[in-house]
mmCIF file of C-alpha atoms in Angstrom:
data_model
loop_
_atom_site.group_PDB
_atom_site.id
_atom_site.type_symbol
_atom_site.label_atom_id
_atom_site.label_comp_id
_atom_site.label_asym_id
_atom_site.label_seq_id
_atom_site.Cartn_x
_atom_site.Cartn_y
_atom_site.Cartn_z
ATOM 1 C CA UNK A 24 1.856 -15.496 -20.364
ATOM 2 C CA UNK A 25 5.501 -14.637 -19.736
ATOM 3 C CA UNK A 26 7.013 -14.816 -15.905
ATOM 4 C CA UNK A 27 7.676 -11.247 -16.749
ATOM 5 C CA UNK A 28 4.197 -10.141 -17.364
ATOM 6 C CA UNK A 29 2.814 -12.134 -14.670
ATOM 7 C CA UNK A 30 4.980 -10.555 -12.272
ATOM 8 C CA UNK A 31 4.044 -7.033 -13.399
ATOM 9 C CA UNK A 32 0.294 -7.524 -12.964
ATOM 10 C CA UNK A 33 1.181 -8.654 -9.385
ATOM 11 C CA UNK A 34 2.744 -5.894 -8.626
ATOM 12 C CA UNK A 35 0.669 -3.695 -9.775
ATOM 13 C CA UNK A 36 -2.608 -4.840 -7.964
ATOM 14 C CA UNK A 37 -0.225 -5.091 -4.860
ATOM 15 C CA UNK A 38 1.009 -1.214 -5.357
ATOM 16 C CA UNK A 39 -2.874 -0.512 -5.638
ATOM 17 C CA UNK A 40 -4.232 -2.210 -2.869
ATOM 18 C CA UNK A 41 -1.747 -0.048 -0.663
ATOM 19 C CA UNK A 42 -3.267 2.958 -2.071
ATOM 20 C CA UNK A 43 -0.932 3.859 -5.222
ATOM 21 C CA UNK A 44 -1.679 5.318 -8.246
ATOM 22 C CA UNK A 45 0.129 3.683 -11.125
ATOM 23 C CA UNK A 46 1.660 6.240 -13.297
ATOM 24 C CA UNK A 47 3.362 5.848 -17.266
ATOM 25 C CA UNK A 48 5.957 7.906 -18.276
ATOM 26 C CA UNK A 49 8.286 8.229 -21.370
ATOM 27 C CA UNK A 50 11.949 6.973 -20.567
ATOM 28 C CA UNK A 51 13.370 9.854 -22.413
ATOM 29 C CA UNK A 52 14.465 12.652 -20.281
ATOM 30 C CA UNK A 53 16.708 15.411 -19.575
ATOM 31 C CA UNK A 54 18.446 14.502 -16.089
ATOM 32 C CA UNK A 55 20.715 16.990 -14.614
ATOM 33 C CA UNK A 56 22.754 14.875 -12.270
ATOM 34 C CA UNK A 57 22.060 10.788 -13.196
ATOM 35 C CA UNK A 58 22.785 8.950 -10.253
ATOM 36 C CA UNK A 59 25.247 6.432 -13.618
ATOM 37 C CA UNK A 60 26.650 6.983 -16.955
ATOM 38 C CA UNK A 61 23.823 7.760 -18.978
ATOM 39 C CA UNK A 62 22.760 7.050 -22.437
ATOM 40 C CA UNK A 63 23.272 9.880 -24.973
ATOM 41 C CA UNK A 64 20.874 9.806 -27.895
ATOM 42 C CA UNK A 65 23.183 11.698 -30.376
ATOM 43 C CA UNK A 66 20.154 12.450 -32.757
ATOM 44 C CA UNK A 67 17.421 12.844 -30.201
ATOM 45 C CA UNK A 68 14.152 14.523 -31.572
ATOM 46 C CA UNK A 69 14.092 16.406 -28.559
ATOM 47 C CA UNK A 70 16.668 18.624 -27.876
ATOM 48 C CA UNK A 71 15.321 19.011 -24.036
ATOM 49 C CA UNK A 72 15.355 15.353 -23.562
ATOM 50 C CA UNK A 73 18.209 13.540 -25.001
ATOM 51 C CA UNK A 74 19.208 10.915 -22.712
ATOM 52 C CA UNK A 75 17.507 7.851 -21.364
ATOM 53 C CA UNK A 76 15.944 8.104 -18.006
ATOM 54 C CA UNK A 77 18.685 6.586 -15.482
ATOM 55 C CA UNK A 78 16.208 6.502 -12.804
ATOM 56 C CA UNK A 79 12.457 6.660 -12.609
ATOM 57 C CA UNK A 80 12.680 8.995 -9.320
ATOM 58 C CA UNK A 81 12.090 11.898 -12.168
ATOM 59 C CA UNK A 82 9.222 11.264 -13.877
ATOM 60 C CA UNK A 83 7.904 10.326 -10.522
ATOM 61 C CA UNK A 84 8.847 13.687 -9.247
ATOM 62 C CA UNK A 85 7.145 15.254 -12.255
ATOM 63 C CA UNK A 86 4.126 13.450 -11.944
ATOM 64 C CA UNK A 87 3.179 13.933 -7.737
ATOM 65 C CA UNK A 88 4.079 17.702 -8.528
ATOM 66 C CA UNK A 89 0.875 17.858 -11.072
ATOM 67 C CA UNK A 90 -0.932 15.727 -8.450
ATOM 68 C CA UNK A 91 -0.469 18.553 -6.055
ATOM 69 C CA UNK A 92 -2.450 20.884 -8.209
ATOM 70 C CA UNK A 93 -5.711 18.417 -6.538
ATOM 71 C CA UNK A 94 -4.655 19.503 -3.245
ATOM 72 C CA UNK A 95 -4.019 15.738 -2.405
ATOM 73 C CA UNK A 96 -3.631 15.316 1.654
ATOM 74 C CA UNK A 97 -1.290 12.155 0.884
ATOM 75 C CA UNK A 98 -0.103 11.620 -2.697
ATOM 76 C CA UNK A 99 1.242 7.857 -3.473
ATOM 77 C CA UNK A 100 2.197 7.077 -6.921
ATOM 78 C CA UNK A 101 4.569 4.184 -8.914
ATOM 79 C CA UNK A 102 5.768 2.905 -11.653
ATOM 80 C CA UNK A 103 6.776 -0.032 -13.568
ATOM 81 C CA UNK A 104 9.227 0.225 -15.708
ATOM 82 C CA UNK A 105 13.041 0.187 -17.117
ATOM 83 C CA UNK A 106 16.463 2.730 -16.686
ATOM 84 C CA UNK A 107 18.843 2.394 -18.459
ATOM 85 C CA UNK A 108 23.110 2.948 -18.155
ATOM 86 C CA UNK A 109 26.957 2.493 -19.011
ATOM 87 C CA UNK A 110 29.039 -0.010 -17.116
ATOM 88 C CA UNK A 111 32.148 -0.830 -18.540
ATOM 89 C CA UNK A 112 31.380 0.495 -21.692
ATOM 90 C CA UNK A 113 28.081 -1.444 -22.228
ATOM 91 C CA UNK A 114 24.866 -0.476 -22.497
ATOM 92 C CA UNK A 115 22.571 -2.069 -19.503
ATOM 93 C CA UNK A 116 18.995 -1.651 -19.318
ATOM 94 C CA UNK A 117 16.860 -2.806 -15.454
ATOM 95 C CA UNK A 118 13.348 -3.317 -14.992
ATOM 96 C CA UNK A 119 12.719 -1.680 -11.341
ATOM 97 C CA UNK A 120 9.378 -0.990 -9.803
ATOM 98 C CA UNK A 121 9.791 2.961 -7.648
ATOM 99 C CA UNK A 122 7.463 4.474 -5.493
ATOM 100 C CA UNK A 123 6.949 8.060 -4.344
ATOM 101 C CA UNK A 124 4.924 9.000 -1.052
ATOM 102 C CA UNK A 125 4.597 12.439 0.149
ATOM 103 C CA UNK A 126 1.734 13.345 3.277
ATOM 104 C CA UNK A 127 1.772 14.672 6.770
ATOM 105 C CA UNK A 128 2.081 11.366 8.197
ATOM 106 C CA UNK A 129 4.357 9.555 5.428
ATOM 107 C CA UNK A 130 7.767 8.404 7.434
ATOM 108 C CA UNK A 131 10.267 6.300 6.461
ATOM 109 C CA UNK A 132 9.400 3.839 8.540
ATOM 110 C CA UNK A 133 5.845 4.024 6.740
ATOM 111 C CA UNK A 134 7.378 3.605 3.238
ATOM 112 C CA UNK A 135 9.832 0.551 4.598
ATOM 113 C CA UNK A 136 6.549 -1.129 5.348
ATOM 114 C CA UNK A 137 5.594 -0.867 1.771
ATOM 115 C CA UNK A 138 8.405 -2.411 0.407
ATOM 116 C CA UNK A 139 7.820 -4.868 3.074
ATOM 117 C CA UNK A 140 4.155 -5.728 2.571
ATOM 118 C CA UNK A 141 5.324 -5.828 -1.895
ATOM 119 C CA UNK A 142 7.882 -8.881 -0.689
ATOM 120 C CA UNK A 143 5.871 -10.672 1.496
ATOM 121 C CA UNK A 144 2.664 -10.854 -0.268
ATOM 122 C CA UNK A 145 5.320 -12.198 -3.146
ATOM 123 C CA UNK A 146 6.158 -14.867 -0.885
ATOM 124 C CA UNK A 147 9.736 -13.828 -0.658
ATOM 125 C CA UNK A 148 11.768 -12.145 2.393
ATOM 126 C CA UNK A 149 13.114 -8.785 2.044
ATOM 127 C CA UNK A 150 16.556 -8.514 0.214
ATOM 128 C CA UNK A 151 18.048 -5.650 1.306
ATOM 129 C CA UNK A 152 20.570 -5.438 -1.431
ATOM 130 C CA UNK A 153 17.792 -5.067 -4.566
ATOM 131 C CA UNK A 154 16.072 -2.001 -2.267
ATOM 132 C CA UNK A 155 16.726 1.794 -2.364
ATOM 133 C CA UNK A 156 15.104 3.878 -0.207
ATOM 134 C CA UNK A 157 15.475 7.685 0.509
ATOM 135 C CA UNK A 158 14.461 10.663 1.711
ATOM 136 C CA UNK A 159 14.140 13.658 -0.847
ATOM 137 C CA UNK A 160 15.641 16.768 0.547
ATOM 138 C CA UNK A 161 13.712 20.305 -0.380
ATOM 139 C CA UNK A 162 10.752 17.901 0.123
ATOM 140 C CA UNK A 163 8.237 17.804 3.595
ATOM 141 C CA UNK A 164 7.619 14.044 3.807
ATOM 142 C CA UNK A 165 8.855 12.906 0.543
ATOM 143 C CA UNK A 166 10.033 9.640 -0.089
ATOM 144 C CA UNK A 167 11.407 7.703 -2.739
ATOM 145 C CA UNK A 168 11.969 3.534 -3.164
ATOM 146 C CA UNK A 169 13.049 1.491 -6.195
ATOM 147 C CA UNK A 170 12.636 -2.196 -6.360
ATOM 148 C CA UNK A 171 15.247 -4.386 -8.848
ATOM 149 C CA UNK A 172 12.248 -6.215 -9.916
ATOM 150 C CA UNK A 173 14.516 -8.592 -12.865
ATOM 151 C CA UNK A 174 16.510 -9.861 -10.522
ATOM 152 C CA UNK A 175 13.617 -11.305 -7.866
ATOM 153 C CA UNK A 176 12.861 -14.677 -7.478
ATOM 154 C CA UNK A 177 10.389 -15.954 -9.522
ATOM 155 C CA UNK A 178 7.315 -15.905 -8.473
ATOM 156 C CA UNK A 179 6.826 -19.550 -8.021
ATOM 157 C CA UNK A 180 4.694 -18.893 -4.760
ATOM 158 C CA UNK A 181 2.166 -16.078 -3.425
ATOM 159 C CA UNK A 182 1.479 -16.287 0.427
ATOM 160 C CA UNK A 183 -1.938 -17.270 1.418
ATOM 161 C CA UNK A 184 -4.181 -14.619 0.209
ATOM 162 C CA UNK A 185 -3.410 -14.717 -2.856
ATOM 163 C CA UNK A 186 -2.900 -12.455 -6.206
ATOM 164 C CA UNK A 187 -5.160 -10.079 -6.845
ATOM 165 C CA UNK A 188 -7.906 -9.366 -9.773
ATOM 166 C CA UNK A 189 -6.905 -6.432 -11.921
ATOM 167 C CA UNK A 190 -8.027 -4.150 -11.392
ATOM 168 C CA UNK A 191 -8.632 -5.134 -7.141
ATOM 169 C CA UNK A 192 -11.560 -4.297 -5.562
ATOM 170 C CA UNK A 193 -10.096 -2.769 -2.512
ATOM 171 C CA UNK A 194 -11.945 -1.083 0.464
ATOM 172 C CA UNK A 195 -9.758 1.923 2.419
ATOM 173 C CA UNK A 196 -10.127 2.290 6.326
ATOM 174 C CA UNK A 197 -8.669 4.226 8.805
ATOM 175 C CA UNK A 198 -8.265 2.730 12.440
ATOM 176 C CA UNK A 199 -8.105 4.361 16.123
ATOM 177 C CA UNK A 200 -6.850 2.209 18.596
ATOM 178 C CA UNK A 201 -6.208 2.206 22.216
ATOM 179 C CA UNK A 202 -3.459 -0.145 23.222
ATOM 180 C CA UNK A 203 -1.719 -0.483 26.349
ATOM 181 C CA UNK A 204 1.496 1.179 26.639
ATOM 182 C CA UNK A 205 3.605 -2.134 26.307
ATOM 183 C CA UNK A 206 2.112 -3.352 22.952
ATOM 184 C CA UNK A 207 4.220 -3.370 19.754
ATOM 185 C CA UNK A 208 3.181 -1.284 16.837
ATOM 186 C CA UNK A 209 4.804 -3.977 14.784
ATOM 187 C CA UNK A 210 3.265 -6.983 16.769
ATOM 188 C CA UNK A 211 0.082 -5.280 16.622
ATOM 189 C CA UNK A 212 0.153 -4.601 12.474
ATOM 190 C CA UNK A 213 1.513 -8.248 12.056
ATOM 191 C CA UNK A 214 -1.869 -9.389 14.107
ATOM 192 C CA UNK A 215 -3.949 -7.688 12.429
ATOM 193 C CA UNK A 216 -2.984 -8.607 8.593
ATOM 194 C CA UNK A 217 -3.470 -12.603 10.366
ATOM 195 C CA UNK A 218 -6.370 -11.625 11.731
ATOM 196 C CA UNK A 219 -8.483 -12.524 8.215
ATOM 197 C CA UNK A 220 -7.913 -13.506 4.661
ATOM 198 C CA UNK A 221 -9.520 -9.993 3.155
ATOM 199 C CA UNK A 222 -7.521 -8.015 5.772
ATOM 200 C CA UNK A 223 -4.385 -6.829 2.935
ATOM 201 C CA UNK A 224 -2.678 -4.361 4.375
ATOM 202 C CA UNK A 225 -2.034 -2.596 7.173
ATOM 203 C CA UNK A 226 0.391 0.837 7.491
ATOM 204 C CA UNK A 227 1.216 3.058 10.282
ATOM 205 C CA UNK A 228 -0.587 6.810 9.623
ATOM 206 C CA UNK A 229 0.976 8.506 12.338
ATOM 207 C CA UNK A 230 3.599 8.348 15.591
ATOM 208 C CA UNK A 231 1.329 6.911 18.071
ATOM 209 C CA UNK A 232 0.267 9.225 20.877
ATOM 210 C CA UNK A 233 1.070 8.748 24.705
ATOM 211 C CA UNK A 234 -2.756 9.421 26.269
ATOM 212 C CA UNK A 235 -0.972 8.242 30.169
ATOM 213 C CA UNK A 236 1.129 6.116 32.249
ATOM 214 C CA UNK A 237 -0.552 3.134 30.818
ATOM 215 C CA UNK A 238 -2.145 3.730 27.919
ATOM 216 C CA UNK A 239 -1.304 4.849 24.086
ATOM 217 C CA UNK A 240 -3.360 5.731 21.197
ATOM 218 C CA UNK A 241 -2.940 4.230 17.538
ATOM 219 C CA UNK A 242 -3.766 5.255 14.290
ATOM 220 C CA UNK A 243 -3.587 2.495 11.095
ATOM 221 C CA UNK A 244 -4.348 3.009 7.481
ATOM 222 C CA UNK A 245 -5.930 -0.600 6.610
ATOM 223 C CA UNK A 246 -6.629 -2.091 2.767
ATOM 224 C CA UNK A 247 -9.135 -4.802 2.765
ATOM 225 C CA UNK A 248 -9.644 -6.829 -0.626
ATOM 226 C CA UNK A 249 -11.410 -10.001 -0.981
ATOM 227 C CA UNK A 250 -10.327 -11.866 -4.815
ATOM 228 C CA UNK A 251 -14.122 -13.237 -5.546
ATOM 229 C CA UNK A 252 -16.340 -10.718 -4.110
ATOM 230 C CA UNK A 253 -16.321 -6.923 -3.719
ATOM 231 C CA UNK A 254 -16.867 -5.983 0.111
ATOM 232 C CA UNK A 255 -19.056 -3.607 1.879
#
């Protein structure tokens, strides 16, 4: 198996474990405002789709709109695919991992946490030059991220929690905690992720609420996974 194939499989498992659904969309699109110089096909079989995508964002937005028909409270979608563009009269292609998140509890910190989770589970520090995150205007609580995975270091190591089976057996649970006011949420999440090998990912569900001068409540989304057995 090629290094690229293994990397893609690991990334798929990580995203599914974080609660995302995978999308596979076609590269032919019709982008109104491409973020790069597009590759336009002269003899496209589809008049409405005459260029190659410069981003996965448009297709993910369309997929999200389709998912809204099912009245989901939260929609998390991702895709691993190539984008195409022109640079200095040369044709370029890049493979990206892109994701989109929408829900009443979705925030910049939440989607940033997903990106940090992916890098951490691969065994790398976050490289901000390979990551972009944006809030999409005209939509409520909708965020998009993109990671240039072609430029990631080779997968020579994975953190102690290991590479997952495909598909992984994941248990999702919401956790509400009562903690002192001076308890930092980041420290709490780190402590919970390190408390057991089966704790895969911990994400803030909503902003902490102050109960009194001494205590606050923290709502978290927790995912569990064991590569050798199904958890009860």
